[in-house]
mmCIF file of C-alpha atoms in Angstrom:
data_model
loop_
_atom_site.group_PDB
_atom_site.id
_atom_site.type_symbol
_atom_site.label_atom_id
_atom_site.label_comp_id
_atom_site.label_asym_id
_atom_site.label_seq_id
_atom_site.Cartn_x
_atom_site.Cartn_y
_atom_site.Cartn_z
ATOM 1 C CA MET A 26 19.840 -1.117 12.627
ATOM 2 C CA LYS A 27 20.640 2.551 13.216
ATOM 3 C CA HIS A 28 18.540 3.479 10.193
ATOM 4 C CA ILE A 29 15.387 2.072 11.774
ATOM 5 C CA VAL A 30 16.080 3.948 14.997
ATOM 6 C CA LYS A 31 16.519 7.182 13.064
ATOM 7 C CA ILE A 32 13.298 6.693 11.119
ATOM 8 C CA LEU A 33 11.321 5.755 14.227
ATOM 9 C CA SER A 34 12.591 8.738 16.185
ATOM 10 C CA LEU A 35 11.695 11.020 13.283
ATOM 11 C CA LEU A 36 8.184 9.579 13.193
ATOM 12 C CA LEU A 37 7.868 10.038 16.965
ATOM 13 C CA ALA A 38 8.992 13.663 16.717
ATOM 14 C CA VAL A 39 6.511 14.406 13.943
ATOM 15 C CA SER A 40 3.611 12.833 15.825
ATOM 16 C CA ALA A 41 4.543 14.640 19.056
ATOM 17 C CA PHE A 42 4.624 17.911 17.124
ATOM 18 C CA TRP A 43 1.253 17.105 15.589
ATOM 19 C CA ILE A 44 -0.348 16.267 18.947
ATOM 20 C CA GLY A 45 1.121 19.448 20.403
ATOM 21 C CA LEU A 46 -0.498 21.397 17.588
ATOM 22 C CA LEU A 47 -3.795 19.693 18.279
ATOM 23 C CA GLN A 48 -3.603 20.610 21.965
ATOM 24 C CA ALA A 49 -3.399 24.259 20.951
ATOM 25 C CA ALA A 50 -7.041 23.704 19.989
ATOM 26 C CA ILE A 51 -7.413 26.069 17.075
ATOM 27 C CA ILE A 52 -10.202 23.902 15.681
ATOM 28 C CA PRO A 53 -13.199 22.507 17.644
ATOM 29 C CA PRO A 54 -12.208 19.509 19.774
ATOM 30 C CA GLY A 55 -13.722 16.044 19.475
ATOM 31 C CA TYR A 56 -13.291 13.197 17.034
ATOM 32 C CA ASN A 57 -13.886 15.189 13.879
ATOM 33 C CA THR A 58 -10.449 16.805 13.867
ATOM 34 C CA TRP A 59 -8.920 13.453 12.880
ATOM 35 C CA LEU A 60 -11.182 13.096 9.856
ATOM 36 C CA LEU A 61 -9.348 15.309 7.354
ATOM 37 C CA PRO A 62 -5.769 14.026 7.969
ATOM 38 C CA ILE A 63 -6.968 10.426 7.868
ATOM 39 C CA TYR A 64 -8.759 11.204 4.631
ATOM 40 C CA PHE A 65 -5.487 12.462 3.143
ATOM 41 C CA VAL A 66 -3.573 9.393 4.318
ATOM 42 C CA VAL A 67 -6.200 7.061 2.871
ATOM 43 C CA SER A 68 -6.220 8.914 -0.434
ATOM 44 C CA LEU A 69 -2.404 8.768 -0.571
ATOM 45 C CA GLY A 70 -2.501 5.009 -0.075
ATOM 46 C CA CYS A 71 -5.188 4.722 -2.736
ATOM 47 C CA TYR A 72 -3.104 6.777 -5.152
ATOM 48 C CA GLY A 73 -0.076 4.543 -4.576
ATOM 49 C CA LEU A 74 -2.145 1.421 -5.189
ATOM 50 C CA LEU A 75 -3.586 2.958 -8.355
ATOM 51 C CA MET A 76 -0.112 3.758 -9.699
ATOM 52 C CA VAL A 77 1.048 0.202 -8.991
ATOM 53 C CA GLY A 78 -1.999 -1.209 -10.783
ATOM 54 C CA LEU A 79 -1.542 1.069 -13.784
ATOM 55 C CA GLY A 80 2.155 0.224 -13.998
ATOM 56 C CA LEU A 81 1.346 -3.479 -13.904
ATOM 57 C CA MET A 82 -1.142 -3.060 -16.714
ATOM 58 C CA GLN A 83 1.284 -1.184 -18.935
ATOM 59 C CA PHE A 84 4.378 -3.252 -18.281
ATOM 60 C CA PRO A 85 5.954 -4.135 -21.660
ATOM 61 C CA THR A 86 7.112 -7.703 -22.272
ATOM 62 C CA CYS A 87 9.395 -8.526 -25.206
ATOM 63 C CA PRO A 88 8.801 -12.141 -26.247
ATOM 64 C CA GLN A 89 11.409 -12.117 -29.044
ATOM 65 C CA GLU A 90 14.099 -10.794 -26.729
ATOM 66 C CA ALA A 91 13.157 -13.440 -24.152
ATOM 67 C CA LEU A 92 13.647 -16.165 -26.765
ATOM 68 C CA LEU A 93 16.999 -14.730 -27.869
ATOM 69 C CA LEU A 94 18.068 -14.569 -24.222
ATOM 70 C CA GLN A 95 17.241 -18.249 -23.731
ATOM 71 C CA HIS A 96 19.309 -19.072 -26.812
ATOM 72 C CA ASP A 97 22.233 -17.047 -25.442
ATOM 73 C CA ILE A 98 22.026 -18.801 -22.091
ATOM 74 C CA ALA A 99 22.050 -22.252 -23.710
ATOM 75 C CA GLU A 100 24.990 -21.271 -25.912
ATOM 76 C CA ALA A 101 26.989 -19.919 -22.961
ATOM 77 C CA LYS A 102 26.286 -23.040 -20.921
ATOM 78 C CA ASP A 103 27.501 -25.229 -23.780
ATOM 79 C CA PHE A 104 30.654 -23.165 -24.180
ATOM 80 C CA PHE A 105 31.539 -23.381 -20.500
ATOM 81 C CA LYS A 106 30.779 -27.093 -20.265
ATOM 82 C CA HIS A 107 33.265 -27.724 -23.064
ATOM 83 C CA LYS A 108 35.864 -25.689 -21.194
ATOM 84 C CA GLY A 109 35.314 -27.767 -18.087
ATOM 85 C CA VAL A 110 33.499 -25.289 -15.834
ATOM 86 C CA ASP A 111 30.677 -26.791 -13.780
ATOM 87 C CA VAL A 112 27.401 -25.178 -14.902
ATOM 88 C CA GLY A 113 24.973 -27.954 -14.004
ATOM 89 C CA SER A 114 22.378 -26.432 -11.720
ATOM 90 C CA ASP A 115 19.114 -27.267 -13.479
ATOM 91 C CA MET B 15 1.849 -14.148 -18.847
ATOM 92 C CA GLU B 16 1.045 -10.530 -19.545
ATOM 93 C CA LEU B 17 -2.643 -11.346 -19.368
ATOM 94 C CA ALA B 18 -2.300 -12.372 -15.726
ATOM 95 C CA ASP B 19 -0.324 -9.200 -15.056
ATOM 96 C CA ARG B 20 -2.989 -7.119 -16.780
ATOM 97 C CA ALA B 21 -5.752 -8.798 -14.784
ATOM 98 C CA VAL B 22 -3.995 -8.228 -11.459
ATOM 99 C CA GLY B 23 -3.277 -4.622 -12.406
ATOM 100 C CA LEU B 24 -6.884 -4.048 -13.350
ATOM 101 C CA LEU B 25 -8.078 -5.602 -10.094
ATOM 102 C CA LEU B 26 -5.731 -3.441 -8.032
ATOM 103 C CA SER B 27 -6.732 -0.205 -9.769
ATOM 104 C CA SER B 28 -10.444 -0.989 -9.512
ATOM 105 C CA ILE B 29 -10.108 -1.776 -5.796
ATOM 106 C CA SER B 30 -8.207 1.430 -5.139
ATOM 107 C CA LEU B 31 -10.669 3.552 -7.136
ATOM 108 C CA SER B 32 -13.696 2.058 -5.400
ATOM 109 C CA ILE B 33 -12.149 2.542 -1.950
ATOM 110 C CA PHE B 34 -11.300 6.117 -2.856
ATOM 111 C CA THR B 35 -14.788 7.012 -4.099
ATOM 112 C CA TYR B 36 -16.531 5.299 -1.180
ATOM 113 C CA TYR B 37 -14.334 7.046 1.353
ATOM 114 C CA THR B 38 -14.665 10.428 -0.368
ATOM 115 C CA PHE B 39 -18.434 10.083 -0.401
ATOM 116 C CA TRP B 40 -18.455 9.024 3.229
ATOM 117 C CA VAL B 41 -16.267 11.781 4.598
ATOM 118 C CA ILE B 42 -16.904 14.744 2.345
ATOM 119 C CA ILE B 43 -20.324 14.501 0.707
ATOM 120 C CA LEU B 44 -22.470 12.721 3.277
ATOM 121 C CA PRO B 45 -22.332 15.380 6.041
ATOM 122 C CA PHE B 46 -24.065 17.770 3.661
ATOM 123 C CA VAL B 47 -26.925 15.415 2.841
ATOM 124 C CA ASP B 48 -30.189 15.541 4.838
ATOM 125 C CA SER B 49 -30.293 12.846 7.461
ATOM 126 C CA ASP B 50 -33.471 11.243 6.127
ATOM 127 C CA HIS B 51 -32.163 10.657 2.612
ATOM 128 C CA PHE B 52 -32.123 7.012 1.547
ATOM 129 C CA ILE B 53 -28.412 7.084 0.699
ATOM 130 C CA HIS B 54 -27.490 6.998 4.376
ATOM 131 C CA LYS B 55 -28.568 3.352 4.447
ATOM 132 C CA TYR B 56 -25.558 2.350 2.335
ATOM 133 C CA PHE B 57 -22.958 3.987 4.570
ATOM 134 C CA LEU B 58 -21.949 3.060 8.104
ATOM 135 C CA PRO B 59 -22.192 5.725 10.826
ATOM 136 C CA GLN B 60 -19.493 8.349 10.605
ATOM 137 C CA ASP B 61 -17.528 7.156 13.622
ATOM 138 C CA TYR B 62 -16.526 4.106 11.609
ATOM 139 C CA ALA B 63 -14.974 6.403 8.994
ATOM 140 C CA ILE B 64 -12.188 7.047 11.495
ATOM 141 C CA LEU B 65 -12.035 3.626 13.137
ATOM 142 C CA VAL B 66 -11.708 1.496 10.013
ATOM 143 C CA PRO B 67 -8.612 3.202 8.476
ATOM 144 C CA VAL B 68 -6.943 3.532 11.873
ATOM 145 C CA PHE B 69 -7.569 -0.136 12.593
ATOM 146 C CA ALA B 70 -6.249 -1.133 9.181
ATOM 147 C CA GLY B 71 -3.168 1.053 9.625
ATOM 148 C CA VAL B 72 -2.431 -0.389 13.067
ATOM 149 C CA THR B 73 -2.831 -3.923 11.724
ATOM 150 C CA LEU B 74 -0.485 -3.149 8.850
ATOM 151 C CA LEU B 75 2.163 -1.692 11.169
ATOM 152 C CA SER B 76 2.001 -4.630 13.570
ATOM 153 C CA LEU B 77 2.241 -7.151 10.716
ATOM 154 C CA LEU B 78 5.265 -5.257 9.400
ATOM 155 C CA CYS B 79 6.932 -5.346 12.825
ATOM 156 C CA VAL B 80 6.233 -9.073 13.161
ATOM 157 C CA PHE B 81 7.742 -9.695 9.735
ATOM 158 C CA ILE B 82 10.870 -7.666 10.519
ATOM 159 C CA GLY B 83 11.227 -9.473 13.856
ATOM 160 C CA MET B 84 10.945 -12.878 12.227
ATOM 161 C CA VAL B 85 13.522 -12.004 9.591
ATOM 162 C CA MET B 86 15.928 -10.716 12.232
ATOM 163 C CA LEU B 87 15.491 -13.846 14.343
ATOM 164 C CA LYS B 88 16.049 -16.082 11.337
ATOM 165 C CA SER B 89 19.236 -14.300 10.345
ATOM 166 C CA LYS B 90 20.576 -14.486 13.917
ATOM 167 C CA LYS B 91 19.867 -18.197 14.109
ATOM 168 C CA LYS B 92 21.682 -18.821 10.854
ATOM 169 C CA LYS B 93 24.783 -16.990 12.073
ATOM 170 C CA ALA B 94 24.841 -18.975 15.360
#
């Protein structure tokens, strides 16, 4: 719970600082000052999405290892059933 | 199942690339084009270039807060 409060207060401080900077009015006022920061935020989101998509496409699956793992699971279940431990869940 | 993964990955990357190019065109290139060029037909007026991402961001944040609230309520109910 305290973590969220810390993060939110940090976000509030950063945005207050940013709005204070804007009030100093170094650049011409009006809507267009928001355009460049929003462009950066949108491009950051796009970059994240692109990395997720690329990672999904290149994720390696190992079918032989999956089969061996299933064999190991069945063998372990058998072993424990013979020793009397309850393994019946599916 | 890797084909489904590949398809979803491809879809995600194509969506992100198209959004990026459209937005870059909108914000950076279009102000330097003459206002009677035909390309302006395909882009909304520039005020929407600010409104749409801000609206999407606000929606995302509110959905996140709703989700966190629901999870917290559910965990409290289970304890009581």
